[in-house]
């Protein structure tokens, strides 16, 4: 068994999670489900957090963003180092550290435009003319590798983007590792954005797509209405009454595979809902916005998972949103009859750390050149190896 570390700071941007897992390959070379060992979380330093938030809003400037890339790498390295120290491990004990970086910007694919591209066109027109997706994740891997003295794999999305894939969500390969020997299983991750996945032994039948908002609108509403970062356990929303006349959003008209980002459901859109419900109490506003997230998730399940005919009858949830009991209750109430909502605790994975474990698993696979995208789920034209590998100074070989 090998030790691997996964790091995650998602669209909720509420801290950096670090997990330690044991992971190995089967005799046929496939990756076996990892064993969770331990985890910890660290907060983003407040001044760094403010810079990242400015980058989200495209107000930071390229010079400061360049330095921030290195600074965020140091924060990721700090989280990994603290976990290693806790278990008396050095970089030489770690097979790989995997993380995607902090997403600053994400642009979804324009599927109709991509279909028009032909090989005679200049490569650069894939992004200037033909609607290929792109994104920016920061957290310089060279910084992490040097400061931890361990191999690092990061920035998983660009290969998938160039293969016409959405690059998001990224959970589907990990779900394939977990469930390929089980009946078809659906999973749900509730971060700032929510996403659903269907895993099965036949990768050509798998699906992965963003549902819409998870925590991002709830958190923003709490900041505006209460000056707090989140609705602990959904207690505020539980006191309100839902107004079922919710706003529509162009995102829900996108076909799968699809991806969303904070710009879709961030501060501006949240404010539009608060303005629409200006006559409601603050509790009713929170209840309605929470129900909006729940409805987006249940709607996605009904529209895209049930029609697969795979007989999926349970939805295994993970991510910070599972701690919001009101949101979870609303989701369960809106799911089709006969579909059971569970958390990833039932498979031995703490819900708040599944994303970090995912990154560790992808990194372990990438280091061994194992295909770790799922073309049927993400829309890519072929299988690929995701991420960029950086080796630590201790593995540098001197030649004469």
Short mmCIF file of C-alpha atoms in Angstrom, two decimals:
data_model
loop_
_atom_site.label_atom_id
_atom_site.label_comp_id
_atom_site.label_asym_id
_atom_site.label_seq_id
_atom_site.Cartn_x
_atom_site.Cartn_y
_atom_site.Cartn_z
CA UNK A 1 0.00 0.00 0.00
CA UNK A 2 1.14 3.54 -0.72
CA UNK A 3 0.40 6.75 1.16
CA UNK A 4 -1.13 9.60 -0.82
CA UNK A 5 -2.38 13.01 0.24
CA UNK A 6 -5.27 14.89 -1.31
CA UNK A 7 -5.94 18.60 -0.88
CA UNK A 8 -9.07 20.56 -1.69
CA UNK A 9 -10.36 24.11 -1.62
CA UNK A 10 -13.59 24.18 -3.57
CA UNK A 11 -16.07 26.71 -4.85
CA UNK A 12 -17.34 27.35 -1.32
CA UNK A 13 -13.81 28.57 -0.52
CA UNK A 14 -14.17 27.84 3.21
CA UNK A 15 -10.70 26.42 3.90
CA UNK A 16 -8.19 23.84 2.70
CA UNK A 17 -8.87 20.17 3.47
CA UNK A 18 -6.00 17.67 3.59
CA UNK A 19 -6.55 13.90 3.69
CA UNK A 20 -4.19 10.97 4.09
CA UNK A 21 -5.14 7.73 2.36
CA UNK A 22 -3.67 4.33 1.63
CA UNK A 23 -4.08 3.25 -1.97
CA UNK A 24 -2.87 0.47 -4.22
CA UNK A 25 -3.33 -1.25 -7.58
CA UNK A 26 -4.94 -4.58 -8.32
CA UNK A 27 -3.04 -7.29 -10.18
CA UNK A 28 -4.56 -6.11 -13.46
CA UNK A 29 -3.18 -2.60 -12.85
CA UNK A 30 -6.50 -0.98 -12.01
CA UNK A 31 -6.68 1.29 -8.98
CA UNK A 32 -8.32 -0.17 -5.89
CA UNK A 33 -10.67 1.85 -3.66
CA UNK A 34 -8.52 3.82 -1.21
CA UNK A 35 -8.61 3.53 2.56
CA UNK A 36 -9.23 6.77 4.46
CA UNK A 37 -6.76 7.28 7.32
CA UNK A 38 -7.04 10.83 8.61
CA UNK A 39 -7.71 14.43 7.65
CA UNK A 40 -7.45 17.99 8.84
CA UNK A 41 -8.57 21.40 7.63
CA UNK A 42 -6.89 24.79 7.83
CA UNK A 43 -8.43 28.21 7.31
CA UNK A 44 -7.34 30.53 4.56
CA UNK A 45 -5.44 33.49 6.09
CA UNK A 46 -7.84 36.42 6.01
CA UNK A 47 -5.66 38.66 3.85
CA UNK A 48 -5.12 35.86 1.33
CA UNK A 49 -8.82 35.10 1.35
CA UNK A 50 -9.63 38.68 0.41
CA UNK A 51 -7.22 38.53 -2.53
CA UNK A 52 -8.77 35.30 -3.82
CA UNK A 53 -12.25 36.82 -3.54
CA UNK A 54 -10.99 39.80 -5.55
CA UNK A 55 -9.65 37.37 -8.16
CA UNK A 56 -13.10 35.75 -8.35
CA UNK A 57 -14.46 39.19 -9.23
CA UNK A 58 -11.65 39.86 -11.76
CA UNK A 59 -10.49 42.91 -9.83
CA UNK A 60 -7.09 41.75 -8.56
CA UNK A 61 -4.79 42.47 -11.51
CA UNK A 62 -2.34 40.13 -13.22
CA UNK A 63 0.73 41.14 -11.16
CA UNK A 64 -0.97 40.40 -7.85
CA UNK A 65 -2.58 37.26 -9.27
CA UNK A 66 0.86 35.97 -10.24
CA UNK A 67 2.14 36.32 -6.69
CA UNK A 68 -1.11 34.93 -5.32
CA UNK A 69 -0.53 31.75 -7.34
CA UNK A 70 2.65 31.13 -5.34
CA UNK A 71 1.07 32.20 -2.07
CA UNK A 72 -1.81 29.76 -2.52
CA UNK A 73 0.71 27.04 -3.28
CA UNK A 74 2.30 27.76 0.09
CA UNK A 75 -1.08 27.48 1.82
CA UNK A 76 -1.73 24.10 0.18
CA UNK A 77 1.77 22.99 1.18
CA UNK A 78 1.10 24.09 4.77
CA UNK A 79 -1.98 21.88 4.97
CA UNK A 80 -0.12 18.87 3.58
CA UNK A 81 2.88 19.45 5.83
CA UNK A 82 0.76 19.66 8.97
CA UNK A 83 -0.92 16.36 8.12
CA UNK A 84 2.43 14.72 7.40
CA UNK A 85 3.87 16.02 10.66
CA UNK A 86 0.86 14.70 12.57
CA UNK A 87 1.66 11.18 11.32
CA UNK A 88 5.48 11.48 11.45
CA UNK A 89 5.75 11.21 7.68
CA UNK A 90 8.26 12.85 5.35
CA UNK A 91 8.00 13.55 1.66
CA UNK A 92 9.82 10.29 0.95
CA UNK A 93 6.93 8.41 2.58
CA UNK A 94 4.34 10.01 0.28
CA UNK A 95 3.72 8.51 -3.15
CA UNK A 96 1.99 11.65 -4.41
CA UNK A 97 0.10 14.76 -3.33
CA UNK A 98 -2.92 15.54 -5.49
CA UNK A 99 -4.94 18.76 -5.65
CA UNK A 100 -6.60 20.79 -8.35
CA UNK A 101 -5.75 24.23 -7.00
CA UNK A 102 -8.11 27.03 -6.15
CA UNK A 103 -10.41 27.63 -9.11
CA UNK A 104 -10.50 31.32 -9.98
CA UNK A 105 -12.42 31.15 -13.23
CA UNK A 106 -14.18 28.50 -15.25
CA UNK A 107 -15.70 28.85 -18.70
CA UNK A 108 -18.02 26.07 -19.90
CA UNK A 109 -17.82 24.52 -23.37
CA UNK A 110 -19.95 25.72 -26.24
CA UNK A 111 -20.81 22.31 -27.66
CA UNK A 112 -22.35 23.51 -30.94
CA UNK A 113 -19.33 25.70 -31.71
CA UNK A 114 -16.83 22.94 -30.89
CA UNK A 115 -18.49 20.65 -33.42
CA UNK A 116 -17.58 23.15 -36.16
CA UNK A 117 -13.83 22.95 -35.54
CA UNK A 118 -11.77 21.03 -38.09
CA UNK A 119 -8.12 20.05 -38.12
CA UNK A 120 -7.23 22.57 -40.82
CA UNK A 121 -7.93 25.50 -38.48
CA UNK A 122 -5.14 26.97 -36.35
CA UNK A 123 -5.02 25.44 -32.89
CA UNK A 124 -5.54 28.76 -31.12
CA UNK A 125 -8.95 29.15 -32.75
CA UNK A 126 -10.19 26.30 -30.56
CA UNK A 127 -10.47 28.96 -27.82
CA UNK A 128 -10.87 32.18 -29.84
CA UNK A 129 -13.53 30.97 -32.28
CA UNK A 130 -14.83 27.48 -31.52
CA UNK A 131 -15.95 27.66 -27.91
CA UNK A 132 -13.55 25.23 -26.21
CA UNK A 133 -13.73 25.40 -22.40
CA UNK A 134 -11.01 26.85 -20.22
CA UNK A 135 -10.31 27.62 -16.60
CA UNK A 136 -7.74 28.91 -14.16
CA UNK A 137 -6.68 27.11 -11.00
CA UNK A 138 -3.97 28.61 -8.83
CA UNK A 139 -1.67 27.11 -6.20
CA UNK A 140 1.75 26.71 -7.81
CA UNK A 141 2.73 23.00 -7.78
CA UNK A 142 6.46 23.73 -7.74
CA UNK A 143 5.97 25.46 -4.40
CA UNK A 144 4.06 22.50 -2.96
CA UNK A 145 6.54 19.92 -4.21
CA UNK A 146 9.58 21.79 -2.88
CA UNK A 147 8.06 22.60 0.53
CA UNK A 148 6.78 19.04 1.11
CA UNK A 149 9.57 17.24 -0.78
CA UNK A 150 6.93 15.01 -2.37
CA UNK A 151 5.71 14.46 -5.94
CA UNK A 152 2.71 16.61 -6.84
CA UNK A 153 0.01 16.23 -9.47
CA UNK A 154 -2.31 19.18 -9.98
CA UNK A 155 -4.42 21.17 -12.46
CA UNK A 156 -6.43 18.25 -13.81
CA UNK A 157 -8.82 20.06 -16.12
CA UNK A 158 -6.82 21.37 -19.09
CA UNK A 159 -6.27 17.98 -20.76
CA UNK A 160 -9.99 17.25 -20.58
CA UNK A 161 -10.79 20.74 -21.91
CA UNK A 162 -8.56 20.19 -24.94
CA UNK A 163 -10.30 16.86 -25.55
CA UNK A 164 -13.63 18.79 -25.69
CA UNK A 165 -14.56 17.69 -22.17
CA UNK A 166 -16.15 19.89 -19.56
CA UNK A 167 -13.28 19.40 -17.08
CA UNK A 168 -15.91 19.63 -14.35
CA UNK A 169 -17.07 17.94 -12.31
CA UNK A 170 -14.10 15.63 -11.66
CA UNK A 171 -15.68 13.10 -9.32
CA UNK A 172 -16.62 10.51 -11.93
CA UNK A 173 -13.28 8.67 -12.12
CA UNK A 174 -13.13 8.32 -8.34
CA UNK A 175 -16.71 7.03 -8.34
CA UNK A 176 -15.73 4.51 -11.01
CA UNK A 177 -12.93 3.29 -8.73
CA UNK A 178 -15.38 3.02 -5.82
CA UNK A 179 -18.39 1.47 -7.52
CA UNK A 180 -17.28 -0.37 -10.66
CA UNK A 181 -17.95 -3.72 -8.97
CA UNK A 182 -21.38 -2.66 -7.66
CA UNK A 183 -24.70 -1.98 -9.34
CA UNK A 184 -25.03 1.47 -10.97
CA UNK A 185 -24.81 4.09 -8.24
CA UNK A 186 -25.51 7.83 -8.21
CA UNK A 187 -23.51 10.25 -6.11
CA UNK A 188 -24.01 13.89 -5.24
CA UNK A 189 -21.40 16.40 -4.16
CA UNK A 190 -22.63 19.60 -2.52
CA UNK A 191 -19.95 22.25 -2.45
CA UNK A 192 -20.50 25.81 -3.55
CA UNK A 193 -21.79 24.21 -6.75
CA UNK A 194 -23.60 20.85 -6.67
CA UNK A 195 -22.90 18.01 -9.06
CA UNK A 196 -24.27 14.53 -9.75
CA UNK A 197 -22.58 11.42 -11.13
CA UNK A 198 -23.64 7.94 -12.17
CA UNK A 199 -20.98 5.24 -11.83
CA UNK A 200 -21.09 1.74 -13.24
CA UNK A 201 -18.81 -0.97 -14.57
CA UNK A 202 -19.48 0.10 -18.16
CA UNK A 203 -17.79 3.50 -18.39
CA UNK A 204 -19.67 4.26 -21.62
CA UNK A 205 -22.87 4.51 -19.58
CA UNK A 206 -21.54 6.87 -16.92
CA UNK A 207 -22.68 10.46 -16.44
CA UNK A 208 -21.38 13.52 -14.60
CA UNK A 209 -22.71 17.07 -14.58
CA UNK A 210 -23.26 20.10 -12.41
CA UNK A 211 -26.80 20.45 -11.04
CA UNK A 212 -26.53 24.15 -10.19
CA UNK A 213 -26.03 25.88 -6.84
CA UNK A 214 -25.09 24.00 -3.72
CA UNK A 215 -23.95 26.22 -0.86
CA UNK A 216 -22.87 29.29 -2.82
CA UNK A 217 -26.19 31.16 -2.80
CA UNK A 218 -27.06 30.12 0.75
CA UNK A 219 -23.71 31.38 2.02
CA UNK A 220 -24.00 34.66 0.12
CA UNK A 221 -27.52 35.25 1.45
CA UNK A 222 -26.28 34.65 4.99
CA UNK A 223 -23.55 37.24 4.50
CA UNK A 224 -26.01 39.82 3.21
CA UNK A 225 -28.83 39.15 5.68
CA UNK A 226 -27.01 38.10 8.84
CA UNK A 227 -23.32 38.95 8.43
CA UNK A 228 -22.43 35.26 8.82
CA UNK A 229 -20.53 32.95 6.48
CA UNK A 230 -23.04 30.10 6.40
CA UNK A 231 -26.32 28.78 7.79
CA UNK A 232 -25.14 26.34 10.46
CA UNK A 233 -27.09 23.10 10.11
CA UNK A 234 -29.68 25.01 8.09
CA UNK A 235 -31.16 26.40 11.30
CA UNK A 236 -32.17 29.77 9.82
CA UNK A 237 -33.79 28.23 6.75
CA UNK A 238 -35.66 25.77 8.97
CA UNK A 239 -37.48 28.70 10.60
CA UNK A 240 -38.78 30.06 7.29
CA UNK A 241 -41.45 29.21 4.73
CA UNK A 242 -40.52 28.46 1.13
CA UNK A 243 -41.89 30.63 -1.67
CA UNK A 244 -42.18 28.13 -4.52
CA UNK A 245 -42.23 30.86 -7.20
CA UNK A 246 -38.48 30.70 -7.78
CA UNK A 247 -36.42 32.43 -10.43
CA UNK A 248 -35.41 30.56 -13.56
CA UNK A 249 -31.81 30.52 -14.82
CA UNK A 250 -30.34 29.90 -18.30
CA UNK A 251 -28.05 27.27 -16.77
CA UNK A 252 -30.95 24.85 -16.43
CA UNK A 253 -31.44 24.86 -20.20
CA UNK A 254 -27.90 23.56 -20.82
CA UNK A 255 -27.65 19.95 -21.87
CA UNK A 256 -25.35 17.58 -20.03
CA UNK A 257 -22.47 17.33 -19.67
CA UNK A 258 -22.53 20.82 -18.24
CA UNK A 259 -20.61 22.78 -15.65
CA UNK A 260 -21.30 25.86 -13.57
CA UNK A 261 -19.22 28.35 -11.64
CA UNK A 262 -19.69 31.08 -9.05
CA UNK A 263 -20.45 33.57 -11.83
CA UNK A 264 -23.59 31.58 -12.65
CA UNK A 265 -25.01 31.58 -9.13
CA UNK A 266 -22.85 34.06 -7.24
CA UNK A 267 -23.48 37.37 -5.51
CA UNK A 268 -25.31 39.03 -8.41
CA UNK A 269 -27.81 36.25 -8.94
CA UNK A 270 -28.32 35.78 -5.21
CA UNK A 271 -29.09 39.48 -4.88
CA UNK A 272 -31.65 39.20 -7.68
CA UNK A 273 -33.48 36.57 -5.62
CA UNK A 274 -33.27 38.65 -2.46
CA UNK A 275 -34.68 41.61 -4.39
CA UNK A 276 -37.51 39.50 -5.80
CA UNK A 277 -38.48 38.39 -2.30
CA UNK A 278 -37.93 41.77 -0.66
CA UNK A 279 -41.32 41.53 1.05
CA UNK A 280 -40.43 38.24 2.76
CA UNK A 281 -38.80 37.83 6.15
CA UNK A 282 -35.10 36.97 6.23
CA UNK A 283 -35.95 33.45 7.36
CA UNK A 284 -38.33 32.99 4.44
CA UNK A 285 -35.67 34.27 2.03
CA UNK A 286 -33.15 31.72 3.35
CA UNK A 287 -35.72 28.95 3.18
CA UNK A 288 -36.54 29.83 -0.43
CA UNK A 289 -32.90 30.05 -1.52
CA UNK A 290 -32.14 26.74 0.21
CA UNK A 291 -35.11 25.18 -1.57
CA UNK A 292 -33.78 26.56 -4.86
CA UNK A 293 -30.58 24.53 -4.40
CA UNK A 294 -32.57 21.46 -3.39
CA UNK A 295 -34.85 21.81 -6.40
CA UNK A 296 -31.86 22.15 -8.77
CA UNK A 297 -30.43 18.87 -7.46
CA UNK A 298 -33.71 16.93 -7.53
CA UNK A 299 -34.56 18.33 -10.96
CA UNK A 300 -31.20 17.22 -12.34
CA UNK A 301 -31.73 13.71 -10.96
CA UNK A 302 -35.18 13.43 -12.51
CA UNK A 303 -34.18 14.90 -15.88
CA UNK A 304 -30.84 13.20 -16.43
CA UNK A 305 -30.38 10.17 -14.16
CA UNK A 306 -33.79 8.48 -14.12
CA UNK A 307 -34.02 8.37 -17.95
CA UNK A 308 -30.77 6.37 -18.17
CA UNK A 309 -32.72 3.24 -17.28
CA UNK A 310 -29.85 2.02 -15.10
CA UNK A 311 -32.15 1.43 -12.14
CA UNK A 312 -30.43 3.84 -9.79
CA UNK A 313 -32.29 3.85 -6.49
CA UNK A 314 -29.95 5.67 -4.15
CA UNK A 315 -28.04 8.94 -4.12
CA UNK A 316 -24.90 9.05 -1.96
CA UNK A 317 -24.10 12.61 -0.92
CA UNK A 318 -20.85 14.24 0.15
CA UNK A 319 -19.41 17.73 0.51
CA UNK A 320 -19.93 20.49 3.03
CA UNK A 321 -23.60 20.80 2.12
CA UNK A 322 -24.49 17.53 3.84
CA UNK A 323 -24.01 19.36 7.15
CA UNK A 324 -27.02 21.51 6.27
CA UNK A 325 -29.84 19.34 7.62
CA UNK A 326 -32.54 21.56 6.14
CA UNK A 327 -31.03 21.37 2.66
CA UNK A 328 -30.70 17.58 2.93
CA UNK A 329 -34.33 17.25 4.04
CA UNK A 330 -35.50 19.42 1.14
CA UNK A 331 -33.51 17.33 -1.34
CA UNK A 332 -34.91 14.07 0.04
CA UNK A 333 -38.47 15.43 -0.18
CA UNK A 334 -38.00 16.43 -3.82
CA UNK A 335 -36.28 13.28 -5.12
CA UNK A 336 -38.39 10.78 -7.08
CA UNK A 337 -40.22 8.19 -5.03
CA UNK A 338 -38.08 5.19 -4.19
CA UNK A 339 -34.74 7.02 -4.35
CA UNK A 340 -32.90 6.95 -1.03
CA UNK A 341 -30.62 9.84 -0.03
CA UNK A 342 -27.57 8.76 1.99
CA UNK A 343 -24.19 10.24 2.86
CA UNK A 344 -20.80 8.80 1.93
CA UNK A 345 -20.34 7.69 5.53
CA UNK A 346 -22.10 4.49 4.41
CA UNK A 347 -19.05 3.63 2.27
CA UNK A 348 -16.47 4.68 4.86
CA UNK A 349 -15.71 8.12 3.41
CA UNK A 350 -16.33 11.22 5.55
CA UNK A 351 -18.56 13.45 3.40
CA UNK A 352 -16.52 16.59 3.98
CA UNK A 353 -13.34 14.93 2.67
CA UNK A 354 -14.51 13.01 -0.38
CA UNK A 355 -13.31 15.67 -2.80
CA UNK A 356 -9.82 15.69 -1.32
CA UNK A 357 -9.71 11.87 -1.45
CA UNK A 358 -10.78 12.14 -5.09
CA UNK A 359 -7.79 14.33 -5.93
CA UNK A 360 -5.39 11.96 -4.18
CA UNK A 361 -6.84 9.05 -6.18
CA UNK A 362 -6.63 10.87 -9.52
CA UNK A 363 -3.04 11.91 -8.76
CA UNK A 364 -2.09 8.32 -7.90
CA UNK A 365 -3.53 7.19 -11.24
CA UNK A 366 -1.91 9.99 -13.24
CA UNK A 367 1.52 9.19 -11.79
CA UNK A 368 1.06 5.68 -13.27
CA UNK A 369 -0.26 6.91 -16.65
CA UNK A 370 -3.69 5.40 -15.98
CA UNK A 371 -6.56 7.00 -17.90
CA UNK A 372 -8.52 8.96 -15.30
CA UNK A 373 -11.16 10.84 -17.21
CA UNK A 374 -14.49 9.32 -18.27
CA UNK A 375 -15.27 10.49 -21.83
CA UNK A 376 -18.93 9.42 -21.75
CA UNK A 377 -19.46 11.49 -18.60
CA UNK A 378 -17.49 14.61 -19.43
CA UNK A 379 -17.91 14.80 -23.22
CA UNK A 380 -14.22 14.26 -24.05
CA UNK A 381 -13.39 12.70 -27.40
CA UNK A 382 -11.07 10.09 -25.88
CA UNK A 383 -9.49 8.86 -22.65
CA UNK A 384 -6.63 10.89 -21.25
CA UNK A 385 -4.27 11.25 -18.31
CA UNK A 386 -5.21 14.30 -16.26
CA UNK A 387 -2.93 16.71 -14.46
CA UNK A 388 0.65 17.98 -14.34
CA UNK A 389 3.36 16.09 -12.46
CA UNK A 390 6.06 17.97 -10.55
CA UNK A 391 8.89 16.03 -8.90
CA UNK A 392 10.56 17.15 -5.66
CA UNK A 393 14.23 18.13 -5.24
CA UNK A 394 15.02 14.82 -3.52
CA UNK A 395 14.24 12.99 -6.79
CA UNK A 396 16.53 15.14 -8.91
CA UNK A 397 19.22 13.07 -10.63
CA UNK A 398 22.61 14.59 -11.38
CA UNK A 399 24.42 13.53 -14.51
CA UNK A 400 28.05 14.11 -15.54
#
